Coordinates of C-alpha atoms and ligand atoms in Angstrom, one line a residue:
X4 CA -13.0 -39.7 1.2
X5 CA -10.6 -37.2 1.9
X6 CA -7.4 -36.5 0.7
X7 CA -5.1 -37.8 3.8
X8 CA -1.3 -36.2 2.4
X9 CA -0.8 -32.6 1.0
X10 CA 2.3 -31.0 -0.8
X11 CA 4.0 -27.8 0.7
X12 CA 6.8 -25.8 -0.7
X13 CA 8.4 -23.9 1.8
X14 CA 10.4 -20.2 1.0
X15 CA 12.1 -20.1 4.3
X16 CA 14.0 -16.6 2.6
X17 CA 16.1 -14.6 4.4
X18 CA 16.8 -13.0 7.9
X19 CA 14.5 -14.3 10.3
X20 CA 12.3 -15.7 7.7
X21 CA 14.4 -18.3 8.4
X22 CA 13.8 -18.2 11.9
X23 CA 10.0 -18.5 12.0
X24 CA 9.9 -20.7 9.1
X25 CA 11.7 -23.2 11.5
X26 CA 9.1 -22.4 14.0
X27 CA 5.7 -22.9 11.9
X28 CA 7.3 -26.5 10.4
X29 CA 7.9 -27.3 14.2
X30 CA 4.5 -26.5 14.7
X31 CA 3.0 -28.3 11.6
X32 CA 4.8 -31.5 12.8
X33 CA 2.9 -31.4 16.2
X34 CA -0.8 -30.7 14.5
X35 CA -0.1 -33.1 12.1
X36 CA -1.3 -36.2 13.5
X37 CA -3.9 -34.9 15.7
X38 CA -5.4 -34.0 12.5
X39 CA -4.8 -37.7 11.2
X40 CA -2.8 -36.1 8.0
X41 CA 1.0 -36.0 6.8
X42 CA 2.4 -32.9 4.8
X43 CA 5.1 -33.6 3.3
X44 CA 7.2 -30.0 3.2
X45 CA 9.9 -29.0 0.7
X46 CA 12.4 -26.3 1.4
X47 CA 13.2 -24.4 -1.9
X48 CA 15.7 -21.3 -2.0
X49 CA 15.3 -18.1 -2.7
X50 CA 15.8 -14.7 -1.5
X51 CA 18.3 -12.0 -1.2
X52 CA 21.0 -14.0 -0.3
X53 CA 20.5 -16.9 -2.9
X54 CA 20.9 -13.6 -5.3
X55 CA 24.3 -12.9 -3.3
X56 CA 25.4 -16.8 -4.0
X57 CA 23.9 -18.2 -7.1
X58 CA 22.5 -14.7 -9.0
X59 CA 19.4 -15.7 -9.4
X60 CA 17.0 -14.7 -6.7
X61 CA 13.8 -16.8 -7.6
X62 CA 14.8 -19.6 -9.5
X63 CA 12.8 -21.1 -12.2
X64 CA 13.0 -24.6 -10.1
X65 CA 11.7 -23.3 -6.8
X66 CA 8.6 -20.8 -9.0
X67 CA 7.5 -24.2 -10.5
X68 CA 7.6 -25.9 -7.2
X69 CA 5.3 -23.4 -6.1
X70 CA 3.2 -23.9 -8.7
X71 CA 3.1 -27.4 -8.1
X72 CA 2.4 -27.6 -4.2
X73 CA -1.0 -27.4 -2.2
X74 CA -0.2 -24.2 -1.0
X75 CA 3.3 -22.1 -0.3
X76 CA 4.8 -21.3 3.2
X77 CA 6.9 -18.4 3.3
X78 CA 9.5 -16.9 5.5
X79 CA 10.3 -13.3 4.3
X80 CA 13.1 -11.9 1.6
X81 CA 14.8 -9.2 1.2
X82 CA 18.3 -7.4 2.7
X83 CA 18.7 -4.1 2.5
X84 CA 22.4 -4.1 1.4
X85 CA 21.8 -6.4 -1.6
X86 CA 20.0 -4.4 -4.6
X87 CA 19.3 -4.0 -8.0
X88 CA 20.9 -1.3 -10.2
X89 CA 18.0 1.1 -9.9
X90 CA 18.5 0.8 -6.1
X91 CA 15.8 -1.0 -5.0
X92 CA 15.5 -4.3 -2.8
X93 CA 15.4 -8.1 -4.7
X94 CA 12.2 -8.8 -3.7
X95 CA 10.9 -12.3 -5.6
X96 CA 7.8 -12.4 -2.9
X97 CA 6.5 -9.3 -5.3
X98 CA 7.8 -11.6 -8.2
X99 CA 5.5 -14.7 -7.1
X100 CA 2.6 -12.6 -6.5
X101 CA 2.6 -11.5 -10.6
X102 CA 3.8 -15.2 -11.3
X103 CA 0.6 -17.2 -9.8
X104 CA -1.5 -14.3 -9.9
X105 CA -1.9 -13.7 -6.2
X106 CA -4.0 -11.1 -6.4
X107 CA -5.4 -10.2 -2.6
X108 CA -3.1 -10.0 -0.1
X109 CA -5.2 -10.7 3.3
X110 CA -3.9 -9.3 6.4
X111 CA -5.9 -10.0 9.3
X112 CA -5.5 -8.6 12.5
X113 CA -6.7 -9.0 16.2
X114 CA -6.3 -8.2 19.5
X115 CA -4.9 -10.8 22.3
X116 CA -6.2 -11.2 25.3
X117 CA -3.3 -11.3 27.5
X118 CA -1.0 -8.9 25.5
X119 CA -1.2 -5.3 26.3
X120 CA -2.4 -3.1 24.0
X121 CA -0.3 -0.1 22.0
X122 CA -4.0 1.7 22.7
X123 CA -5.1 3.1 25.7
X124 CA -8.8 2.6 25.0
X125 CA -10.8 -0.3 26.3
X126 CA -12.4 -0.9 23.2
X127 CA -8.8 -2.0 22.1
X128 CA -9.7 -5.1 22.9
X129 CA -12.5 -5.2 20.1
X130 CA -10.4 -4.9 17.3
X131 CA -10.9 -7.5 15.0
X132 CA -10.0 -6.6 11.5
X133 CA -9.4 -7.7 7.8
X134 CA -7.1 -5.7 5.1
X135 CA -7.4 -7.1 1.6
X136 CA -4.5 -5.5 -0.7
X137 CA -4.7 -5.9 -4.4
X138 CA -1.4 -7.4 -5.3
X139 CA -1.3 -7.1 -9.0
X140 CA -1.4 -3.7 -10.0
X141 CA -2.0 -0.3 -8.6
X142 CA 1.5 1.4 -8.1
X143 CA 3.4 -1.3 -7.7
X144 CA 2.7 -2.2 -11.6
X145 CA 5.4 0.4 -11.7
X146 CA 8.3 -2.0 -10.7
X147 CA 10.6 -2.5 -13.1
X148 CA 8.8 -0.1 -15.7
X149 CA 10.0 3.1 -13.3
X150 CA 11.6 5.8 -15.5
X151 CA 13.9 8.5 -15.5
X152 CA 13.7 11.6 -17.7
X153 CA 16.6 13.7 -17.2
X154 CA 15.4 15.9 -13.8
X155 CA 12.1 13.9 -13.9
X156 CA 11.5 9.7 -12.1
X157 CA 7.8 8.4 -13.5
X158 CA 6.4 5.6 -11.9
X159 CA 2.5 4.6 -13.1
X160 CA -0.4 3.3 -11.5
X161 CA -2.8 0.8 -13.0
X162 CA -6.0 0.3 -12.1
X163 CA -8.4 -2.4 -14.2
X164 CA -11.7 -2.7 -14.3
X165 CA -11.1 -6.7 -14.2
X166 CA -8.0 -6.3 -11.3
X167 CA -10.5 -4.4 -8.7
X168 CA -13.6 -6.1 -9.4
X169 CA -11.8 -9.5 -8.4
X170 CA -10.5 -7.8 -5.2
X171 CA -13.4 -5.7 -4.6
X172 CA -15.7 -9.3 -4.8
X173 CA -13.1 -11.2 -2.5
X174 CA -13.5 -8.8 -0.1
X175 CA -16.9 -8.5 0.3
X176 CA -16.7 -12.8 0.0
X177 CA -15.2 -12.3 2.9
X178 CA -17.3 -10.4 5.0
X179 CA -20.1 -12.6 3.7
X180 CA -18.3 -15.5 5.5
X181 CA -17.4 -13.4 8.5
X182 CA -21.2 -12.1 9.0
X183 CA -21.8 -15.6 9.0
X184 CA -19.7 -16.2 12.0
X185 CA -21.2 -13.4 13.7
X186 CA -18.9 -10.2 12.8
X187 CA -20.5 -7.1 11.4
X188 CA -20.3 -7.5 7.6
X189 CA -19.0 -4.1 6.2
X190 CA -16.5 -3.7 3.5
X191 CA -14.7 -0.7 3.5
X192 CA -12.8 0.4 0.1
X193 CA -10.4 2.8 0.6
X194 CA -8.9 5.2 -2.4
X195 CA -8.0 8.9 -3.3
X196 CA -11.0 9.5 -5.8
X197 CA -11.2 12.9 -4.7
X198 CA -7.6 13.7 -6.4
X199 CA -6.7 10.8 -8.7
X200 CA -8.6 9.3 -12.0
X201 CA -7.5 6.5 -11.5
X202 CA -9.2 5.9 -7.8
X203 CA -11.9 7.5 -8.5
X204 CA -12.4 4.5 -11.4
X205 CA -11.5 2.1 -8.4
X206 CA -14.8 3.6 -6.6
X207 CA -16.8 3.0 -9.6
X208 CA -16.1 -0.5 -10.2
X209 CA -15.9 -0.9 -6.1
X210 CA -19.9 0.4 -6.1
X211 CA -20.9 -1.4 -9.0
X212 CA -19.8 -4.8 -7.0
X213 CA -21.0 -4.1 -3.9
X214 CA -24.8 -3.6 -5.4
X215 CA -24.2 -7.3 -5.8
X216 CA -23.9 -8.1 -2.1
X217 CA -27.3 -6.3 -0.7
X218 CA -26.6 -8.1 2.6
X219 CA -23.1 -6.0 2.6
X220 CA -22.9 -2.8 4.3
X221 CA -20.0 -1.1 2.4
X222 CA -18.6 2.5 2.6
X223 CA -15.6 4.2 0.2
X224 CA -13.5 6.1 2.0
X225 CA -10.1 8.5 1.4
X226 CA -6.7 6.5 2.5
X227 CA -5.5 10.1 4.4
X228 CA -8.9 9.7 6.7
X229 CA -8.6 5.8 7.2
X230 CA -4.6 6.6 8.5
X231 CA -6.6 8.4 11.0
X232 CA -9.7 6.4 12.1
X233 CA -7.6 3.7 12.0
X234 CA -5.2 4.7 14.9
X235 CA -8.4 7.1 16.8
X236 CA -11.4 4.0 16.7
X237 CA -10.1 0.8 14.6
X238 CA -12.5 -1.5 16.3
X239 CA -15.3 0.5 13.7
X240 CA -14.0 -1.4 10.5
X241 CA -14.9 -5.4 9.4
X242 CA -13.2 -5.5 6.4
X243 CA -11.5 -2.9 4.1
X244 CA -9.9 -3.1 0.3
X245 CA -7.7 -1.1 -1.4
X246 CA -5.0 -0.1 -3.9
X247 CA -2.0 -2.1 -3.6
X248 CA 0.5 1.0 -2.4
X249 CA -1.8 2.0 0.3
X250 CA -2.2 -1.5 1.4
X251 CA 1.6 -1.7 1.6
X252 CA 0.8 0.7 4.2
X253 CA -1.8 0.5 5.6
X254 CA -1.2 -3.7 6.6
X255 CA 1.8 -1.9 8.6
X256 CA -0.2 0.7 10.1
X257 CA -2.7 -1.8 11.8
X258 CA -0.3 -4.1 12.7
X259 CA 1.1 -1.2 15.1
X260 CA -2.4 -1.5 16.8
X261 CA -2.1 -5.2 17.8
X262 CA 1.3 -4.7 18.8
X263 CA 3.4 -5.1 15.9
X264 CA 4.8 -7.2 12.8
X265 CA 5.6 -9.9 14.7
X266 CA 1.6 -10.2 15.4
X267 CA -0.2 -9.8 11.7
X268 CA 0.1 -13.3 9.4
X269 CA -1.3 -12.5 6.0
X270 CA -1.8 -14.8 3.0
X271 CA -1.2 -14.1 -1.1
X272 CA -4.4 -15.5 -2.5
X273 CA -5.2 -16.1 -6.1
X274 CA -7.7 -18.2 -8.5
X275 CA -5.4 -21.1 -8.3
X276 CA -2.5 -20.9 -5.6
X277 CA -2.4 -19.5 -2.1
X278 CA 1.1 -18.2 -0.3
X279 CA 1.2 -18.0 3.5
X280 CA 3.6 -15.6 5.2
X281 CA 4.0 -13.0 8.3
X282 CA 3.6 -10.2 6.9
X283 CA 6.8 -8.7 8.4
X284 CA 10.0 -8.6 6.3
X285 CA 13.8 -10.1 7.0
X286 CA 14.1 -8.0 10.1
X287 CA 17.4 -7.8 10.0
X288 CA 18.3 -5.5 13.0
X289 CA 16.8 -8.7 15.3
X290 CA 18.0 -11.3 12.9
X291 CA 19.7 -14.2 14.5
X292 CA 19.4 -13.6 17.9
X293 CA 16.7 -15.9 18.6
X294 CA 14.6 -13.1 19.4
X295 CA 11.9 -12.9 16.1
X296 CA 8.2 -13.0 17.2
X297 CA 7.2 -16.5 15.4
X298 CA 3.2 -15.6 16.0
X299 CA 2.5 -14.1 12.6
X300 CA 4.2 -16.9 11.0
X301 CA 1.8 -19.5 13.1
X302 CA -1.2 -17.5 12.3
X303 CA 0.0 -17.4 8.8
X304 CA 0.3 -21.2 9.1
X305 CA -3.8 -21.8 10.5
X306 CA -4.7 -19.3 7.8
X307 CA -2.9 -22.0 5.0
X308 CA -4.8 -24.9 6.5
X309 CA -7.8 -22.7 6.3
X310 CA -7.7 -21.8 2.7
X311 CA -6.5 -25.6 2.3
X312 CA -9.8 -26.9 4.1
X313 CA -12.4 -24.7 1.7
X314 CA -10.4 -25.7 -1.4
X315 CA -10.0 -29.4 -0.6
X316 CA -13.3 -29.9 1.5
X317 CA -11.1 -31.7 4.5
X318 CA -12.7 -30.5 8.1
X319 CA -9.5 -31.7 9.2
X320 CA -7.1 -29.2 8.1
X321 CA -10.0 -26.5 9.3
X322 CA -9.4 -28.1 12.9
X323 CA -5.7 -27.9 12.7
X324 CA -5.9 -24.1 12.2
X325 CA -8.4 -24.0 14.6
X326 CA -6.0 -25.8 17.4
X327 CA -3.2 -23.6 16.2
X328 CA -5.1 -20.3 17.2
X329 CA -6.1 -21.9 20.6
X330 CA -2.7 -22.7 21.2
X331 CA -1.4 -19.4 20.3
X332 CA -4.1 -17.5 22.2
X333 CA -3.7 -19.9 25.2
X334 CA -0.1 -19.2 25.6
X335 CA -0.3 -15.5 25.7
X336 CA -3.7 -15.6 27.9
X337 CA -2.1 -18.3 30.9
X338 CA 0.7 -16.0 30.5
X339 CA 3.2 -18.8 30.2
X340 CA 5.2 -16.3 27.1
X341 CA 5.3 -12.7 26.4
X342 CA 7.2 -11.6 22.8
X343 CA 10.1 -9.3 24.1
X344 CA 7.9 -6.3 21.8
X345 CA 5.3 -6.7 24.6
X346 CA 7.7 -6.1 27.1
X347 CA 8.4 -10.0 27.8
X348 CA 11.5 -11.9 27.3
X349 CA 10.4 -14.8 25.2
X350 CA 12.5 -15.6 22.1
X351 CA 11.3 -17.6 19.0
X352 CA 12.3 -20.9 20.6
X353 CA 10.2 -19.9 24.1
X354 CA 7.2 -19.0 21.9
X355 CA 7.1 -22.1 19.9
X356 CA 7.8 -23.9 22.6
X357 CA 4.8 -23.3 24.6
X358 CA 2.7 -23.5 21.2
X359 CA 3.6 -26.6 20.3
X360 CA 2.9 -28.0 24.2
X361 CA -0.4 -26.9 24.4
X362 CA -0.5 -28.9 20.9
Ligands
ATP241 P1 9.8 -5.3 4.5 O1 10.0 -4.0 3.7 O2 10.5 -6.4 3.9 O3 8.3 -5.5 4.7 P2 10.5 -3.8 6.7 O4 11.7 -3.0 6.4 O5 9.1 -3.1 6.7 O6 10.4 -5.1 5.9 P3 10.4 -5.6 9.0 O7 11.4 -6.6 8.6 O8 9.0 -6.0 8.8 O9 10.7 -4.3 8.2 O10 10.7 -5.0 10.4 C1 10.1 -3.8 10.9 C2 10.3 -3.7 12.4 O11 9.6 -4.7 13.1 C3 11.8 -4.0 12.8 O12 12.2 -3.2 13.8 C4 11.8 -5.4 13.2 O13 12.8 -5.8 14.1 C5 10.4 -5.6 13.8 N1 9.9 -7.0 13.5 C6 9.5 -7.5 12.3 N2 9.1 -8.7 12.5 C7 9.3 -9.0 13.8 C8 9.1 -10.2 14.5 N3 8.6 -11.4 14.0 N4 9.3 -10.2 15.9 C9 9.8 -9.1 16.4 N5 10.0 -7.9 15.8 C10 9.8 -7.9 14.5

C-alpha cells in the first residue's frame, strides 16, 4: 500500500522565486487530488533578503527541515546588491547542495510545440536534451577557499575520482532510462583534457564508467566545441555531464535554445535528498511585476514528483507529473498563453492560470 501524504519544504527565496514558488504550490493543490494524495507544504526562509533581516541567510532550522522533508521545492536566492565581504553573492542554494550532498544538478530541456523557436532550423523542434552538472566540486570547491596573494587571486578546482564516477554513473543511469523510453542513449562528457590535469583525470574516470554501460553510446568532448555544437545542431546530444563551472554555463547556454530561463526546470539530486527549482535565478530586473515565466518552476515541480514516484514506488505521483507536462504543453500548443519572452503578454498569474484549468 502506498504512502497516501508526503512532506515538502518549500525555499520560496527571493525575487521572483517568490513569484513562481506561489505558482507551482497553486499548481500542486490542483493535481493533488486527482492523484488521490495530500502534500502537506512548509514554507521556510532563506535567501538574500532573510541575510538583509535576520543575518543569517540559511538558517540551521530551515537546512534541517530540508533534511527532513520528501523532497525540497525551491524558488531562487540571491540579489545582486546584498554580498559578502569578498564581493560575491549570498547564495545558500550552493550551500544546500554541499549540505545534502546534491551532487548532479539535472537540467533538462525541450522544445514546445507552439512556442517559436530562438533557431531558425526545423530540426529545432527535435531538441530534446539532458545536462547533468556535478554540484560538489570542480571549481566551485573554490568558494569560500578563494585567495589573494598580493597581485595574484587563486581559486582551485577539484576533481575526485569518487565525485565524477558518481556523476559520470548518473548520467549514463539516465540515458539507460531514456533509451528505454525510446530516446537515443548517448552520454556525452564534456571537459578541457586537452589543457587541464585535472580534466583530463575527469576523462579517465568518465571512460572507465562508461565500459560499464555497453548498451551506452558515449563520446568526451572539449567544453569550447560543445558552446558551439550546441547553438549550430543541439538536437545531436541525449545526455551530457560535466564539470560543475561549465555546467554553470552551459545549463544557461541551452536554455537560450528553448527560449530562455523561464523555460529549463532542473533538480539537485543526491544519494538521499532531491531539490527542485527553475533553474533561473531572482531575476530581479522583472521581479514583481507579475511578469516571471512560472514554466520552469512547474516542470521543476513534475520533475519532484518524478524523482518522488522512483524513490517511493507510488505510480501516482509519476501521473501527477505526467498531467503537469500535458497541461503545460497544452496551454502553449491551443495557444490559450504565450510568456511575454516569446513575444506574448502572459504574466505568471495568466500562465498558471490556464495550467491549473486544464488540471
Ligand atoms: P543566477 O546567477 O542567480 O542564476 P542570473 O543573474 O543568471 O541569476 P536570472 O535571474 O536567471 O539571472 O535572469 C537572467 C535573465 O533571464 C534576466 O533577464 C531575467 O529577467 C530572465 N529571466 C529569468 N527567469 C525568468 C522567468 N522565469 N521568466 C522570464 N524571464 C526570466
Amino acid at each position: 500500500m502506498s504512502r497516501t501524504s508526503y512532506s515538502i519544504a518549500v525555499l520560496p527565496g527571493d525575487g521572483i522565486g517568490r513569484e513562481v514558488t506561489a505558482a507551482a504550490l497553486e499548481v500542486l493543490s490542483a493535481v493533488a487530488p486527482r492523484m488521490g494524495r495530500r502534500f502537506d507544504t512548509v514554507i521556510y526562509p532563506a535567501g538574500a533578503q532573510h541575510y538583509l533581516d535576520s543575518g543569517d541567510a540559511l538558517p540551521a532550522a530551515t537546512l534541517e527541515a530540508c533534511r527532513a522533508a520528501d523532497a525540497i521545492l525551491f524558488g531562487a536566492m540571491g540579489l545582486p546588491h546584498v554580498r559578502g565581504r569578498d564581493g560575491t553573492e549570498i547564495i545558500p542554494q550552493l550551500d544546500i547542495r554541499f549540505a545534502l550532498d546534491l551532487y548532479a544538478g539535472v537540467r533538462p530541456i525541450r522544445s514546445f510545440p507552439g512556442l517559436p523557436s530562438p533557431l531558425a532550423s526545423p530540426r529545432a523542434s527535435e531538441i530534446d536534451l539532458v545536462l547533468v552538472r556535478e554540484s560538489t566540486e570542480g571549481l566551485f570547491y573554490a568558494r569560500g577557499r578563494g585567495v589573494v596573494d598580493g597581485d595574484a587571486a587563486y581559486d582551485t578546482m577539484k576533481i575526485t575520482r569518487a565525485g565524477t564516477a558518481r556523476v559520470c554513473d548518473f548520467a549514463l543511469q539516465l540515458a539507460r532510462q531514456r533509451k528505454a523510453r525510446g530516446k537515443r542513449g548517448h552520454v556525452t562528457s564534456v571537459d578541457k583534457a586537452n589543457v587541464f590535469t585535472s580534466m583530463a583525470f575527469w576523462r579517465q574516470v568518465f571512460e572507465e564508467r562508461a565500459r560499464k554501460f555497453p548498451d551506452i553510446a558515449t563520446e568526451s568532448a572539449y567544453v569550447d566545441a560543445m558552446a558551439l555544437n550546441l547553438v549550430m545542431k543541439p538536437w545531436a546530444y541525449d545526455v551530457l555531464v560535466t564539470e560543475n563551472m561549465f555546467g554553470d554555463i552551459l545549463s544557461d547556454l541551452i536554455a537560450g535554445l528553448v527560449g530562455g530561463m523561464g523555460m529549463a526546470p532542473s533538480a539537485d539530486i543526491g544519494d538521499h535528498h532531491g531539490l527542485f527549482q527553475p533553474a533561473h535565478g531572482t531575476a530581479p530586473d522583472i521581479a514583481g511585476q507579475g511578469i516571471a515565466n512560472p514554466t520552469a518552476m512547474l516542470l521543476s515541480l513534475a520533475m519532484m514528483l518524478d524523482w518522488m514516484a522512483v524513490r517511493s514506488g507510488d505510480t501516482a505521483l509519476g501521473d501527477g507529473a505526467r498531467a503537469i507536462e500535458n497541461a503545460v504543453q497544452g496551454s502553449f500548443s491551443a495557444g490559450a498563453v504565450r510568456p511575454r519572452e516569446f513575444g506574448g503578454t502572459s504574466g505568471t498569474a495568466d500562465i498558471t492560470r490556464a495550467v491549473t484549468e486544464r488540471l
